Coordinates of C-alpha atoms in Angstrom, one line a residue:
M1 CA -4.7 0.5 -42.9
T2 CA -6.1 -2.7 -44.4
T3 CA -8.6 -4.7 -42.4
S4 CA -7.1 -7.8 -40.8
T5 CA -8.5 -11.2 -41.7
K6 CA -7.1 -12.9 -38.6
S7 CA -9.5 -14.7 -36.3
T8 CA -10.5 -13.1 -33.0
L9 CA -8.9 -15.8 -31.0
T10 CA -5.5 -15.2 -32.7
Y11 CA -5.4 -11.7 -31.1
F12 CA -5.7 -13.1 -27.6
K13 CA -3.0 -15.8 -28.0
W14 CA -0.5 -14.0 -25.7
A15 CA -3.3 -13.0 -23.3
F16 CA -4.2 -16.7 -22.9
I17 CA -0.5 -17.6 -22.4
V18 CA -0.1 -14.9 -19.7
T19 CA -3.3 -16.0 -18.1
V20 CA -2.0 -19.6 -17.7
V21 CA 1.4 -18.5 -16.4
G22 CA -0.1 -15.8 -14.1
L23 CA -2.6 -18.2 -12.6
L24 CA 0.0 -20.9 -12.0
L25 CA 2.3 -18.3 -10.4
G26 CA -0.7 -17.2 -8.3
G27 CA -1.3 -20.8 -7.2
Y28 CA 2.4 -21.1 -6.3
L29 CA 2.3 -18.0 -4.2
G30 CA -0.8 -19.2 -2.5
W31 CA 0.9 -22.5 -1.6
Q32 CA 4.1 -20.7 -0.4
M33 CA 1.9 -18.3 1.7
T34 CA -0.6 -20.7 3.2
G35 CA 0.7 -24.3 2.7
T36 CA -2.8 -25.5 2.3
V37 CA -4.9 -26.5 -0.8
S38 CA -7.8 -24.2 0.3
G39 CA -5.4 -21.3 0.7
T40 CA -3.9 -21.9 -2.7
A41 CA -7.3 -22.1 -4.3
T42 CA -8.3 -18.8 -2.6
I43 CA -5.2 -17.0 -4.0
F44 CA -5.8 -18.6 -7.4
F45 CA -9.4 -17.3 -7.3
I46 CA -8.4 -13.8 -6.3
C47 CA -6.0 -13.6 -9.2
A48 CA -8.8 -14.6 -11.6
V49 CA -11.3 -12.1 -10.1
L50 CA -8.7 -9.3 -10.3
A51 CA -8.1 -10.1 -14.0
V52 CA -11.9 -9.9 -14.6
L53 CA -12.0 -6.6 -12.6
E54 CA -9.3 -5.1 -14.7
I55 CA -10.9 -6.1 -18.0
S56 CA -14.4 -4.8 -16.9
L57 CA -12.9 -1.5 -15.8
S58 CA -10.8 -1.1 -19.0
F59 CA -13.2 -1.9 -21.9
D60 CA -13.4 1.9 -22.6
N61 CA -9.6 2.2 -22.3
A62 CA -9.1 -0.3 -25.1
I63 CA -11.5 1.6 -27.4
V64 CA -9.9 5.0 -26.6
N65 CA -6.4 3.5 -27.1
A66 CA -7.5 2.1 -30.5
N67 CA -9.0 5.5 -31.5
K68 CA -5.6 7.2 -30.8
L69 CA -3.5 4.3 -32.2
K70 CA -5.1 4.5 -35.7
E71 CA -3.7 8.0 -36.0
M72 CA -0.2 6.9 -35.1
T73 CA 2.6 5.9 -37.3
P74 CA 3.2 2.1 -37.6
E75 CA 6.5 2.4 -35.8
W76 CA 4.9 4.1 -32.8
Q77 CA 1.9 1.7 -32.8
H78 CA 4.4 -1.1 -32.4
R79 CA 6.2 0.7 -29.6
F80 CA 3.0 1.3 -27.7
L81 CA 1.9 -2.3 -28.0
T82 CA 5.3 -3.6 -26.8
W83 CA 6.9 -1.0 -24.5
G84 CA 3.5 0.1 -23.5
I85 CA 2.5 -3.3 -22.1
L86 CA 5.7 -3.4 -20.0
I87 CA 4.9 0.1 -18.6
A88 CA 1.2 -0.9 -18.0
V89 CA 2.0 -4.1 -16.2
F90 CA 5.2 -3.4 -14.3
G91 CA 5.0 0.4 -14.1
M92 CA 1.3 0.9 -13.1
R93 CA 0.7 -2.4 -11.2
I94 CA 4.0 -2.6 -9.3
V95 CA 6.0 0.6 -9.4
F96 CA 3.1 3.0 -9.1
P97 CA 1.7 1.4 -5.8
L98 CA 5.2 1.4 -4.4
L99 CA 5.7 5.1 -5.3
I100 CA 2.5 6.0 -3.5
V101 CA 3.8 4.4 -0.3
V102 CA 7.2 6.0 -0.8
V103 CA 5.6 9.5 -0.9
A104 CA 2.8 8.9 1.6
A105 CA 4.9 7.1 4.3
N106 CA 8.1 9.1 3.5
V107 CA 10.1 5.9 3.2
G108 CA 12.7 4.7 0.6
P109 CA 11.7 2.4 -2.3
W110 CA 13.4 -0.6 -0.8
T111 CA 11.6 -0.1 2.5
A112 CA 8.3 0.2 0.6
M113 CA 9.1 -3.1 -1.2
V114 CA 9.9 -4.8 2.1
M115 CA 6.7 -3.4 3.7
A116 CA 4.7 -4.8 0.7
A117 CA 6.2 -8.3 1.3
T118 CA 6.2 -8.4 5.2
E119 CA 3.5 -5.9 6.3
P120 CA 0.8 -6.1 3.6
D121 CA -1.9 -4.8 5.9
R122 CA 0.0 -1.7 6.8
Y123 CA 0.9 -1.3 3.1
A124 CA -2.8 -1.6 2.1
Q125 CA -3.8 1.0 4.7
I126 CA -1.3 3.5 3.3
M127 CA -2.7 2.9 -0.2
K128 CA -6.3 3.4 1.0
D129 CA -5.4 6.6 2.9
A130 CA -3.9 7.9 -0.4
H131 CA -7.2 7.3 -2.2
L132 CA -8.4 10.9 -2.0
P133 CA -5.6 12.6 -4.0
I134 CA -5.5 9.7 -6.4
A135 CA -9.3 9.9 -7.1
A136 CA -9.0 13.7 -7.6
F137 CA -6.0 13.5 -10.0
G138 CA -7.3 10.5 -12.0
G139 CA -10.9 11.8 -12.1
T140 CA -9.9 15.2 -13.3
F141 CA -7.6 13.8 -16.1
L142 CA -10.3 11.4 -17.3
M143 CA -13.0 14.1 -17.2
M144 CA -10.9 16.3 -19.5
V145 CA -10.3 13.3 -21.8
G146 CA -14.1 12.7 -22.0
L147 CA -15.1 16.3 -22.4
S148 CA -12.4 17.0 -25.1
F149 CA -14.1 14.3 -27.2
F150 CA -17.5 15.9 -27.0
F151 CA -16.4 19.6 -27.1
D152 CA -14.9 19.1 -30.6
H153 CA -16.2 21.4 -33.4
E154 CA -15.0 18.8 -36.0
K155 CA -17.1 16.0 -34.5
D156 CA -19.9 15.3 -37.0
I157 CA -21.3 11.9 -35.7
H158 CA -23.6 12.2 -32.8
W159 CA -25.1 9.2 -30.8
V160 CA -27.2 10.9 -28.2
R161 CA -28.2 13.7 -30.5
W162 CA -30.1 16.0 -28.1
V163 CA -27.0 16.1 -25.8
E164 CA -24.2 16.0 -28.3
E165 CA -25.6 18.5 -30.8
K166 CA -26.2 21.0 -28.0
I167 CA -22.6 20.5 -26.7
A168 CA -21.3 20.9 -30.3
T169 CA -22.9 24.4 -30.5
Y170 CA -20.6 25.5 -27.6
S171 CA -17.5 23.7 -28.8
S172 CA -16.0 26.7 -30.5
I173 CA -15.8 28.6 -27.2
K174 CA -12.1 28.3 -26.2
G175 CA -11.4 26.6 -22.9
I176 CA -15.1 25.8 -22.1
E177 CA -14.3 22.2 -21.0
I178 CA -11.6 23.5 -18.6
A179 CA -14.0 26.0 -17.1
F180 CA -16.6 23.2 -16.7
V181 CA -14.0 20.9 -14.9
L182 CA -12.9 23.8 -12.6
V183 CA -16.5 24.4 -11.5
I184 CA -16.9 20.6 -10.7
M185 CA -13.6 20.7 -8.8
L186 CA -14.8 23.7 -6.7
V187 CA -18.2 22.1 -6.0
F188 CA -16.6 18.9 -4.7
S189 CA -14.0 20.7 -2.7
R190 CA -16.8 22.7 -1.0
I191 CA -18.8 19.5 -0.3
I192 CA -15.6 17.8 1.2
A193 CA -14.8 20.9 3.3
N194 CA -18.3 21.0 4.8
S195 CA -18.6 17.3 5.4
D196 CA -19.3 15.9 8.9
D197 CA -17.2 12.9 8.1
P198 CA -14.1 13.0 10.4
A199 CA -11.9 11.7 7.5
L200 CA -12.9 14.8 5.4
G201 CA -13.0 18.5 6.2
P202 CA -11.1 21.6 5.1
E203 CA -7.7 19.9 5.1
A204 CA -9.0 17.0 3.0
A205 CA -10.6 19.6 0.6
N206 CA -7.3 21.3 0.1
V207 CA -5.7 17.9 -0.7
F208 CA -8.5 17.1 -3.1
F209 CA -8.3 20.5 -4.9
S210 CA -4.5 20.4 -5.1
A211 CA -4.5 16.9 -6.6
A212 CA -7.3 17.8 -9.0
I213 CA -5.3 20.9 -10.2
W214 CA -2.4 18.6 -10.9
G215 CA -4.6 16.3 -12.9
L216 CA -5.8 19.2 -15.0
L217 CA -2.3 20.6 -15.5
T218 CA -1.1 17.1 -16.4
F219 CA -3.7 16.8 -19.2
L220 CA -2.9 20.3 -20.5
L221 CA 0.9 19.7 -20.4
V222 CA 0.6 16.3 -22.1
E223 CA -1.5 17.9 -24.8
V224 CA 0.9 20.8 -25.3
L225 CA 4.0 18.6 -25.1
G226 CA 2.5 16.0 -27.4
G227 CA 1.7 18.6 -30.0
I228 CA 5.2 20.0 -29.9
L229 CA 6.9 16.6 -30.1
D230 CA 4.7 15.4 -32.9
R231 CA 5.2 18.6 -34.9
S232 CA 9.0 18.3 -34.4
Q233 CA 8.9 14.7 -35.6
Q234 CA 6.8 15.7 -38.6
M235 CA 9.3 18.3 -39.6
L236 CA 12.3 16.0 -39.1
E237 CA 10.9 12.8 -40.6
G238 CA 8.0 14.1 -42.8
A239 CA 5.9 11.6 -40.8
A240 CA 2.2 11.6 -40.2
K241 CA 1.1 12.9 -36.8
G242 CA 1.1 10.4 -33.9
G243 CA 4.6 9.8 -32.7
F244 CA 6.1 10.2 -29.2
G245 CA 3.5 12.8 -28.2
A246 CA 0.6 10.4 -28.9
F247 CA 2.6 7.6 -27.1
L248 CA 3.0 9.9 -24.0
Y249 CA -0.7 10.8 -24.0
L250 CA -1.7 7.1 -24.1
E251 CA 0.6 6.2 -21.3
V252 CA -0.8 8.9 -19.0
L253 CA -4.3 7.9 -20.1
D254 CA -3.5 4.2 -19.2
A255 CA -2.2 5.4 -15.8
S256 CA -5.4 7.3 -15.1
F257 CA -7.5 4.3 -16.0
S258 CA -5.5 2.0 -13.8
F259 CA -5.8 4.1 -10.6
D260 CA -9.3 2.7 -9.9
G261 CA -8.3 -0.9 -10.5
V262 CA -5.2 -0.7 -8.4
I263 CA -7.0 0.9 -5.4
G264 CA -10.0 -1.4 -5.8
A265 CA -7.8 -4.4 -5.8
F266 CA -6.8 -3.8 -2.2
A267 CA -10.4 -4.6 -1.2
L268 CA -9.7 -8.2 -2.3
T269 CA -6.1 -8.6 -1.1
S270 CA -3.4 -6.5 0.5
N271 CA -0.6 -8.5 -1.2
L272 CA 1.0 -6.3 -3.9
F273 CA 2.4 -9.3 -5.8
I274 CA -1.0 -11.0 -6.1
I275 CA -2.5 -7.7 -7.3
A276 CA 0.3 -7.3 -9.9
I277 CA -0.4 -10.9 -11.2
G278 CA -4.2 -10.4 -11.4
L279 CA -4.2 -6.9 -12.9
G280 CA -1.3 -7.8 -15.2
I281 CA -3.4 -10.6 -16.7
G282 CA -6.3 -8.2 -17.3
A283 CA -4.0 -5.6 -18.8
M284 CA -2.9 -8.2 -21.4
Y285 CA -6.5 -8.7 -22.5
V286 CA -7.0 -4.9 -22.8
R287 CA -3.9 -4.7 -25.0
S288 CA -5.0 -7.6 -27.2
M289 CA -8.5 -6.0 -27.5
T290 CA -6.8 -2.7 -28.6
I291 CA -4.8 -4.5 -31.3
M292 CA -7.9 -6.2 -32.6
L293 CA -9.9 -3.0 -32.7
V294 CA -7.2 -1.3 -34.7
E295 CA -6.4 -4.1 -37.2
K296 CA -10.0 -5.1 -37.8
G297 CA -11.2 -1.5 -38.2
T298 CA -14.0 -2.2 -35.6
L299 CA -14.3 1.5 -34.7
A300 CA -15.1 2.4 -38.3
E301 CA -17.6 -0.5 -38.6
Y302 CA -19.5 0.4 -35.4
R303 CA -19.9 4.1 -35.5
Y304 CA -21.2 4.7 -32.0
L305 CA -18.8 2.4 -30.1
E306 CA -16.3 5.2 -29.5
H307 CA -19.1 7.4 -28.1
G308 CA -20.1 4.7 -25.6
A309 CA -16.4 4.5 -24.5
F310 CA -16.2 8.3 -23.9
Y311 CA -19.5 8.4 -22.0
A312 CA -18.1 5.5 -19.9
I313 CA -15.0 7.6 -19.2
L314 CA -17.1 10.6 -18.1
I315 CA -19.1 8.4 -15.7
L316 CA -15.9 6.8 -14.4
S317 CA -14.4 10.3 -13.8
V318 CA -17.6 11.3 -11.8
I319 CA -17.5 8.0 -9.8
M320 CA -13.8 8.7 -8.9
Y321 CA -14.9 12.1 -7.6
V322 CA -17.8 10.7 -5.7
Q323 CA -15.5 8.1 -4.2
S324 CA -13.7 10.9 -2.4
L325 CA -16.9 11.1 -0.3
F326 CA -17.9 7.4 0.0
H327 CA -17.0 4.1 -1.4
I328 CA -18.7 2.8 -4.6
P329 CA -18.1 -0.9 -5.3
E330 CA -15.9 -1.6 -8.3
V331 CA -18.5 -3.9 -9.8
I332 CA -20.8 -0.9 -10.3
T333 CA -18.0 1.0 -12.0
G334 CA -17.1 -1.9 -14.3
L335 CA -20.7 -2.9 -15.1
G336 CA -21.7 0.7 -15.8
G337 CA -18.9 1.2 -18.4
A338 CA -19.5 -2.2 -20.0
T339 CA -23.3 -1.5 -20.2
L340 CA -22.8 1.8 -22.0
I341 CA -20.4 0.2 -24.5
G342 CA -22.8 -2.6 -25.0
I343 CA -25.7 -0.2 -25.7
S344 CA -23.5 1.8 -28.1
L345 CA -22.5 -1.4 -29.9
W346 CA -26.2 -2.4 -30.2
S347 CA -27.0 1.1 -31.6
S348 CA -24.2 0.8 -34.1
I349 CA -25.5 -2.6 -35.3
R350 CA -29.1 -1.2 -35.7
Y351 CA -27.7 1.8 -37.6
N352 CA -25.8 -0.6 -40.0
K353 CA -28.9 -2.7 -40.6
R354 CA -30.9 0.4 -41.4
E355 CA -28.3 1.6 -43.8
R356 CA -28.1 -1.8 -45.6
A357 CA -31.9 -1.9 -45.8
N358 CA -31.9 1.6 -47.3
E359 CA -29.2 0.7 -49.8
I360 CA -31.2 -2.4 -50.9
E361 CA -34.4 -0.3 -51.2
A362 CA -32.5 2.3 -53.2
G363 CA -31.1 -0.4 -55.5
H364 CA -34.6 -1.9 -56.2
A365 CA -36.0 1.6 -56.9
A366 CA -33.1 2.3 -59.4
K367 CA -33.9 -1.0 -61.2
V368 CA -37.6 -0.1 -61.5

């Protein structure tokens, strides 16, 4: 793929448009709900904060998406960046919270929708009560994503060498990352079962372990199904790898990333529609960032950026596990991931400068 010459701002054109429309819609909702200028301003502000929350939590998501997208066929790249945004905004920010309430409260979809509109506090409480299985499922899936990157025998670029080189020596052992995740699941299940917290205990431990197993199975099934689908497409079309299987993988990955943001959003507001507006704005910036990373070849230019993203994913997965025991503010989650990516970017820039200096020195030596 040729490197794009488009300006950075061009990539965010639609994100800016969605921001304006979303914030205006948020202001309108605020006026309809409160009928006061201060109430309208508050809702407007919450939408803006939710957008920032989503962006800060999803820096690593954009980088991982870009890494997978560069392997996909142009047709499936386009489908992910069009269909995918609809699934990300409407599926994960509206349908997903509704489905949680449908399952948790054992009500119909329409009842859940009415509850979201007329009883937002009850709706928010059901969402918060469902946090334990969500954290277990999403944390397990993301942990497998992160570990699969590092336990890769073909990986030849190492950022934190003393860690990654040691991991690489064990990467040829089949299923080692699965065994590692299973041990972590068992440890957290035991901690939850023995906790003095009245909200935890043996029953909560069973819920946690069951959801974590489903997270692990989902990762493995998506990997297997993705491989089968992409191989079938390759045989039928003679296409490069990266078709529907890769698309499916990215959608499940997107869902796992958005769990934390959706649940965290209820700390700011219990109104599903305000949450959908704020997180939807943030999701547009994440998609725009993904397109820019792919077309500008940023991942190739900054060699450690991808490593920073996968370290951030591992930390996010651990945080989701720890949140099954006690609450960790979303600002810590977002800043932690952004800091790691920032450090990896700085390390990449330093590496590039050293390489250029060595090339110049080698050129001078050759002339002499």
